[in-house]
Amino acid sequence: MKVVMSLMDKHDRLIVENTDLKLKLAECEKVSAMNQGLKEEIQEISKQNDILKATCQDYKRSLQVKVPHRIVDRTEGRLGENKLKKLRNEWKQEQEDEKVKFLEVVKRQIQENMKVTVIEVIKEKEDLVRDTVDKKKSFMIFGMKEKKNPNKFTRECEERELAKTVIIRVQDRAQELDQEVEEVIRLGRYSESENEIPSGCRENYGSEREAWR
């Protein structure tokens, strides 16, 4: 009888262990699929960057070829040295302006690609962000501190709108939206500088912050 009970206990333990291993395997497969998706995104962005670099080089070469021809043609027409110098300066300024415009376009394109990738990762790979608290913390650290309007009323309105947008995108629901926005704004202000908190409130603030963690 003892042998039978021992075998039954061992059987139960093996079933539990088998279930745990299956769950871990499913989690590993999910992480592997996520990594593969991220690799494909990185490869696509790399290809786009290569195309943009090649286009930039072609554009630069075309500018270098275009203006010397104009200068040679006008030199043959016996233009004075001052006019040639003026043309040369105008060409240099024109080239710099075009280069700045092109670099701005490239920079905006890269930023847009990165924004889309980050939003997709946050929305689709939810196991990377465990709960709403971590999502709000990440938003405060990487989002709200980047731009600060000196006007207090305007800044608070912008922060609330930005918080509302991020919470909706991250949670995919509008439940208790106002409370979530106020909590994000409150935590964002406290995290900016502990020196701004009255000394009598530091202990409560520290315990509250630990609770959020």
Tab-separated table of C-alpha atoms in Angstrom:
chain	number	residue	atom	x	y	z
A	1	MET	CA	0.000	0.000	0.000
A	2	LYS	CA	2.866	2.382	0.836
A	3	VAL	CA	4.463	1.646	-2.515
A	4	VAL	CA	1.223	2.488	-4.304
A	5	MET	CA	0.845	5.769	-2.398
A	6	SER	CA	4.472	6.661	-3.132
A	7	LEU	CA	3.961	5.979	-6.827
A	8	MET	CA	0.789	8.068	-6.873
A	9	ASP	CA	2.574	10.981	-5.207
A	10	LYS	CA	5.422	10.720	-7.672
A	11	HIS	CA	2.898	10.595	-10.510
A	12	ASP	CA	1.225	13.787	-9.258
A	13	ARG	CA	4.566	15.579	-8.929
A	14	LEU	CA	5.530	14.568	-12.449
A	15	ILE	CA	2.238	15.888	-13.811
A	16	VAL	CA	2.786	19.236	-12.078
A	17	GLU	CA	6.373	19.395	-13.343
A	18	ASN	CA	5.230	18.504	-16.846
A	19	THR	CA	2.643	21.299	-16.788
A	20	ASP	CA	5.260	23.817	-15.622
A	21	LEU	CA	7.645	22.737	-18.362
A	22	LYS	CA	4.922	23.121	-20.980
A	23	LEU	CA	4.178	26.646	-19.759
A	24	LYS	CA	7.878	27.545	-19.838
A	25	LEU	CA	8.192	26.111	-23.346
A	26	ALA	CA	5.227	28.170	-24.533
A	27	GLU	CA	6.780	31.297	-22.980
A	28	CYS	CA	10.122	30.594	-24.661
A	29	GLU	CA	8.427	30.101	-28.029
A	30	LYS	CA	6.587	33.373	-27.573
A	31	VAL	CA	9.812	35.243	-26.720
A	32	SER	CA	11.545	33.633	-29.705
A	33	ALA	CA	8.766	34.790	-32.018
A	34	MET	CA	9.039	38.306	-30.568
A	35	ASN	CA	12.802	38.344	-31.147
A	36	GLN	CA	12.324	37.226	-34.727
A	37	GLY	CA	9.805	40.021	-35.303
A	38	LEU	CA	12.185	42.604	-33.868
A	39	LYS	CA	15.033	41.294	-36.034
A	40	GLU	CA	12.876	41.686	-39.140
A	41	GLU	CA	11.966	45.243	-38.113
A	42	ILE	CA	15.654	46.093	-37.609
A	43	GLN	CA	16.576	44.628	-40.993
A	44	GLU	CA	13.834	46.652	-42.694
A	45	ILE	CA	15.000	49.888	-41.037
A	46	SER	CA	18.592	49.084	-42.022
A	47	LYS	CA	17.544	48.634	-45.653
A	48	GLN	CA	15.716	51.974	-45.610
A	49	ASN	CA	18.782	53.663	-44.134
A	50	ASP	CA	20.995	52.215	-46.872
A	51	ILE	CA	18.618	53.510	-49.548
A	52	LEU	CA	18.559	56.967	-47.957
A	53	LYS	CA	22.363	57.050	-47.736
A	54	ALA	CA	22.710	56.095	-51.401
A	55	THR	CA	20.184	58.773	-52.397
A	56	CYS	CA	22.088	61.353	-50.341
A	57	GLN	CA	25.367	60.463	-52.073
A	58	ASP	CA	23.781	60.713	-55.528
A	59	TYR	CA	22.251	64.059	-54.672
A	60	LYS	CA	25.579	65.376	-53.382
A	61	ARG	CA	27.420	64.289	-56.537
A	62	SER	CA	24.802	65.908	-58.758
A	63	LEU	CA	25.204	69.209	-56.903
A	64	GLN	CA	28.996	69.058	-57.225
A	65	VAL	CA	28.760	68.518	-60.992
A	66	LYS	CA	26.016	71.056	-61.659
A	67	VAL	CA	27.534	74.287	-60.382
A	68	PRO	CA	31.079	74.061	-61.859
A	69	HIS	CA	29.515	73.814	-65.342
A	70	ARG	CA	27.601	77.013	-64.716
A	71	ILE	CA	30.762	78.767	-63.546
A	72	VAL	CA	32.778	77.587	-66.598
A	73	ASP	CA	30.072	78.714	-69.019
A	74	ARG	CA	29.877	82.158	-67.490
A	75	THR	CA	33.661	82.462	-67.361
A	76	GLU	CA	33.744	81.972	-71.109
A	77	GLY	CA	31.352	84.901	-71.356
A	78	ARG	CA	34.052	87.060	-69.715
A	79	LEU	CA	32.295	87.707	-66.438
A	80	GLY	CA	34.362	89.653	-63.922
A	81	GLU	CA	36.081	88.138	-60.908
A	82	ASN	CA	33.543	89.675	-58.497
A	83	LYS	CA	30.632	88.080	-60.333
A	84	LEU	CA	32.360	84.703	-60.300
A	85	LYS	CA	32.973	85.057	-56.565
A	86	LYS	CA	29.332	85.993	-56.035
A	87	LEU	CA	28.173	82.982	-58.024
A	88	ARG	CA	30.510	80.741	-56.050
A	89	ASN	CA	29.147	82.024	-52.725
A	90	GLU	CA	25.564	81.657	-53.884
A	91	TRP	CA	26.255	78.111	-54.970
A	92	LYS	CA	27.849	77.237	-51.611
A	93	GLN	CA	24.876	78.682	-49.723
A	94	GLU	CA	22.465	76.856	-51.992
A	95	GLN	CA	24.323	73.597	-51.428
A	96	GLU	CA	24.302	74.019	-47.652
A	97	ASP	CA	20.568	74.797	-47.622
A	98	GLU	CA	19.779	71.739	-49.726
A	99	LYS	CA	21.976	69.554	-47.516
A	100	VAL	CA	20.206	70.777	-44.356
A	101	LYS	CA	16.770	70.163	-45.875
A	102	PHE	CA	17.706	66.671	-46.960
A	103	LEU	CA	19.166	65.794	-43.548
A	104	GLU	CA	15.961	67.013	-41.872
A	105	VAL	CA	13.899	64.752	-44.136
A	106	VAL	CA	16.125	61.760	-43.327
A	107	LYS	CA	15.982	62.513	-39.593
A	108	ARG	CA	12.169	62.809	-39.611
A	109	GLN	CA	11.858	59.548	-41.521
A	110	ILE	CA	14.056	57.686	-39.019
A	111	GLN	CA	12.130	59.185	-36.073
A	112	GLU	CA	8.793	58.168	-37.581
A	113	ASN	CA	10.036	54.621	-38.180
A	114	MET	CA	11.262	54.371	-34.581
A	115	LYS	CA	7.954	55.746	-33.182
A	116	VAL	CA	5.951	53.165	-35.130
A	117	THR	CA	8.265	50.369	-33.985
A	118	VAL	CA	8.092	51.410	-30.298
A	119	ILE	CA	4.270	51.712	-30.344
A	120	GLU	CA	3.945	48.301	-31.997
A	121	VAL	CA	6.301	46.712	-29.459
A	122	ILE	CA	4.366	48.214	-26.503
A	123	LYS	CA	0.970	47.195	-27.910
A	124	GLU	CA	1.843	43.744	-29.301
A	125	LYS	CA	4.545	42.497	-26.909
A	126	GLU	CA	2.659	43.033	-23.654
A	127	ASP	CA	4.776	40.518	-21.723
A	128	LEU	CA	7.681	42.994	-21.985
A	129	VAL	CA	5.673	45.484	-19.895
A	130	ARG	CA	4.187	43.628	-16.965
A	131	ASP	CA	1.468	45.988	-15.732
A	132	THR	CA	-0.032	49.464	-16.068
A	133	VAL	CA	2.216	50.875	-13.324
A	134	ASP	CA	5.382	50.047	-15.262
A	135	LYS	CA	3.830	51.495	-18.413
A	136	LYS	CA	3.073	54.772	-16.650
A	137	LYS	CA	6.569	54.886	-15.150
A	138	SER	CA	8.172	54.358	-18.555
A	139	PHE	CA	5.960	57.072	-20.005
A	140	MET	CA	6.996	59.550	-17.298
A	141	ILE	CA	10.699	58.783	-17.641
A	142	PHE	CA	10.956	58.763	-21.446
A	143	GLY	CA	8.056	61.000	-22.471
A	144	MET	CA	6.914	63.761	-20.140
A	145	LYS	CA	10.395	65.030	-19.197
A	146	GLU	CA	11.514	65.633	-22.793
A	147	LYS	CA	9.571	68.846	-23.362
A	148	LYS	CA	8.641	71.365	-20.691
A	149	ASN	CA	6.591	74.443	-21.545
A	150	PRO	CA	7.509	77.379	-19.265
A	151	ASN	CA	3.844	78.378	-18.990
A	152	LYS	CA	2.376	76.338	-16.131
A	153	PHE	CA	-1.242	76.242	-17.396
A	154	THR	CA	-0.202	75.321	-20.951
A	155	ARG	CA	2.292	72.730	-19.662
A	156	GLU	CA	-0.323	71.022	-17.474
A	157	CYS	CA	-2.834	70.886	-20.330
A	158	GLU	CA	-0.219	69.393	-22.654
A	159	GLU	CA	0.823	66.841	-20.021
A	160	ARG	CA	-2.770	65.725	-19.459
A	161	GLU	CA	-3.453	65.357	-23.179
A	162	LEU	CA	-0.206	63.453	-23.689
A	163	ALA	CA	-0.903	61.197	-20.710
A	164	LYS	CA	-4.431	60.512	-21.945
A	165	THR	CA	-3.169	59.540	-25.403
A	166	VAL	CA	-0.481	57.211	-24.063
A	167	ILE	CA	-2.803	55.493	-21.569
A	168	ILE	CA	-5.421	54.838	-24.255
A	169	ARG	CA	-2.784	53.428	-26.642
A	170	VAL	CA	-1.172	51.266	-23.971
A	171	GLN	CA	-4.296	49.944	-22.242
A	172	ASP	CA	-6.657	49.852	-25.259
A	173	ARG	CA	-9.523	50.960	-23.046
A	174	ALA	CA	-11.016	54.158	-21.656
A	175	GLN	CA	-11.993	52.793	-18.206
A	176	GLU	CA	-11.132	55.164	-15.345
A	177	LEU	CA	-9.233	57.333	-17.797
A	178	ASP	CA	-9.393	60.561	-15.774
A	179	GLN	CA	-8.045	58.841	-12.641
A	180	GLU	CA	-5.198	57.299	-14.633
A	181	VAL	CA	-4.277	60.676	-16.178
A	182	GLU	CA	-4.228	62.433	-12.795
A	183	GLU	CA	-2.075	59.632	-11.338
A	184	VAL	CA	0.438	59.906	-14.201
A	185	ILE	CA	0.654	63.704	-13.830
A	186	ARG	CA	1.059	63.419	-10.038
A	187	LEU	CA	3.819	60.827	-10.227
A	188	GLY	CA	5.521	62.762	-13.034
A	189	ARG	CA	5.729	65.910	-10.897
A	190	TYR	CA	7.049	64.057	-7.859
A	191	SER	CA	9.682	62.212	-9.888
A	192	GLU	CA	11.088	65.425	-11.376
A	193	SER	CA	12.850	66.434	-8.145
A	194	GLU	CA	12.510	65.194	-4.584
A	195	ASN	CA	13.925	68.554	-3.469
A	196	GLU	CA	10.637	70.217	-4.408
A	197	ILE	CA	8.664	68.091	-1.909
A	198	PRO	CA	8.065	69.642	1.516
A	199	SER	CA	10.180	68.034	4.233
A	200	GLY	CA	7.095	66.875	6.136
A	201	CYS	CA	5.867	64.907	3.124
A	202	ARG	CA	9.162	63.186	2.164
A	203	GLU	CA	8.534	60.073	4.311
A	204	ASN	CA	5.027	59.537	2.897
A	205	TYR	CA	6.285	60.185	-0.633
A	206	GLY	CA	9.107	57.644	-0.244
A	207	SER	CA	6.762	54.897	0.996
A	208	GLU	CA	4.255	55.680	-1.754
A	209	ARG	CA	6.988	55.516	-4.356
A	210	GLU	CA	8.181	52.137	-3.015
A	211	ALA	CA	4.591	50.873	-3.174
A	212	TRP	CA	4.411	51.796	-6.864
A	213	ARG	CA	7.619	49.913	-7.514
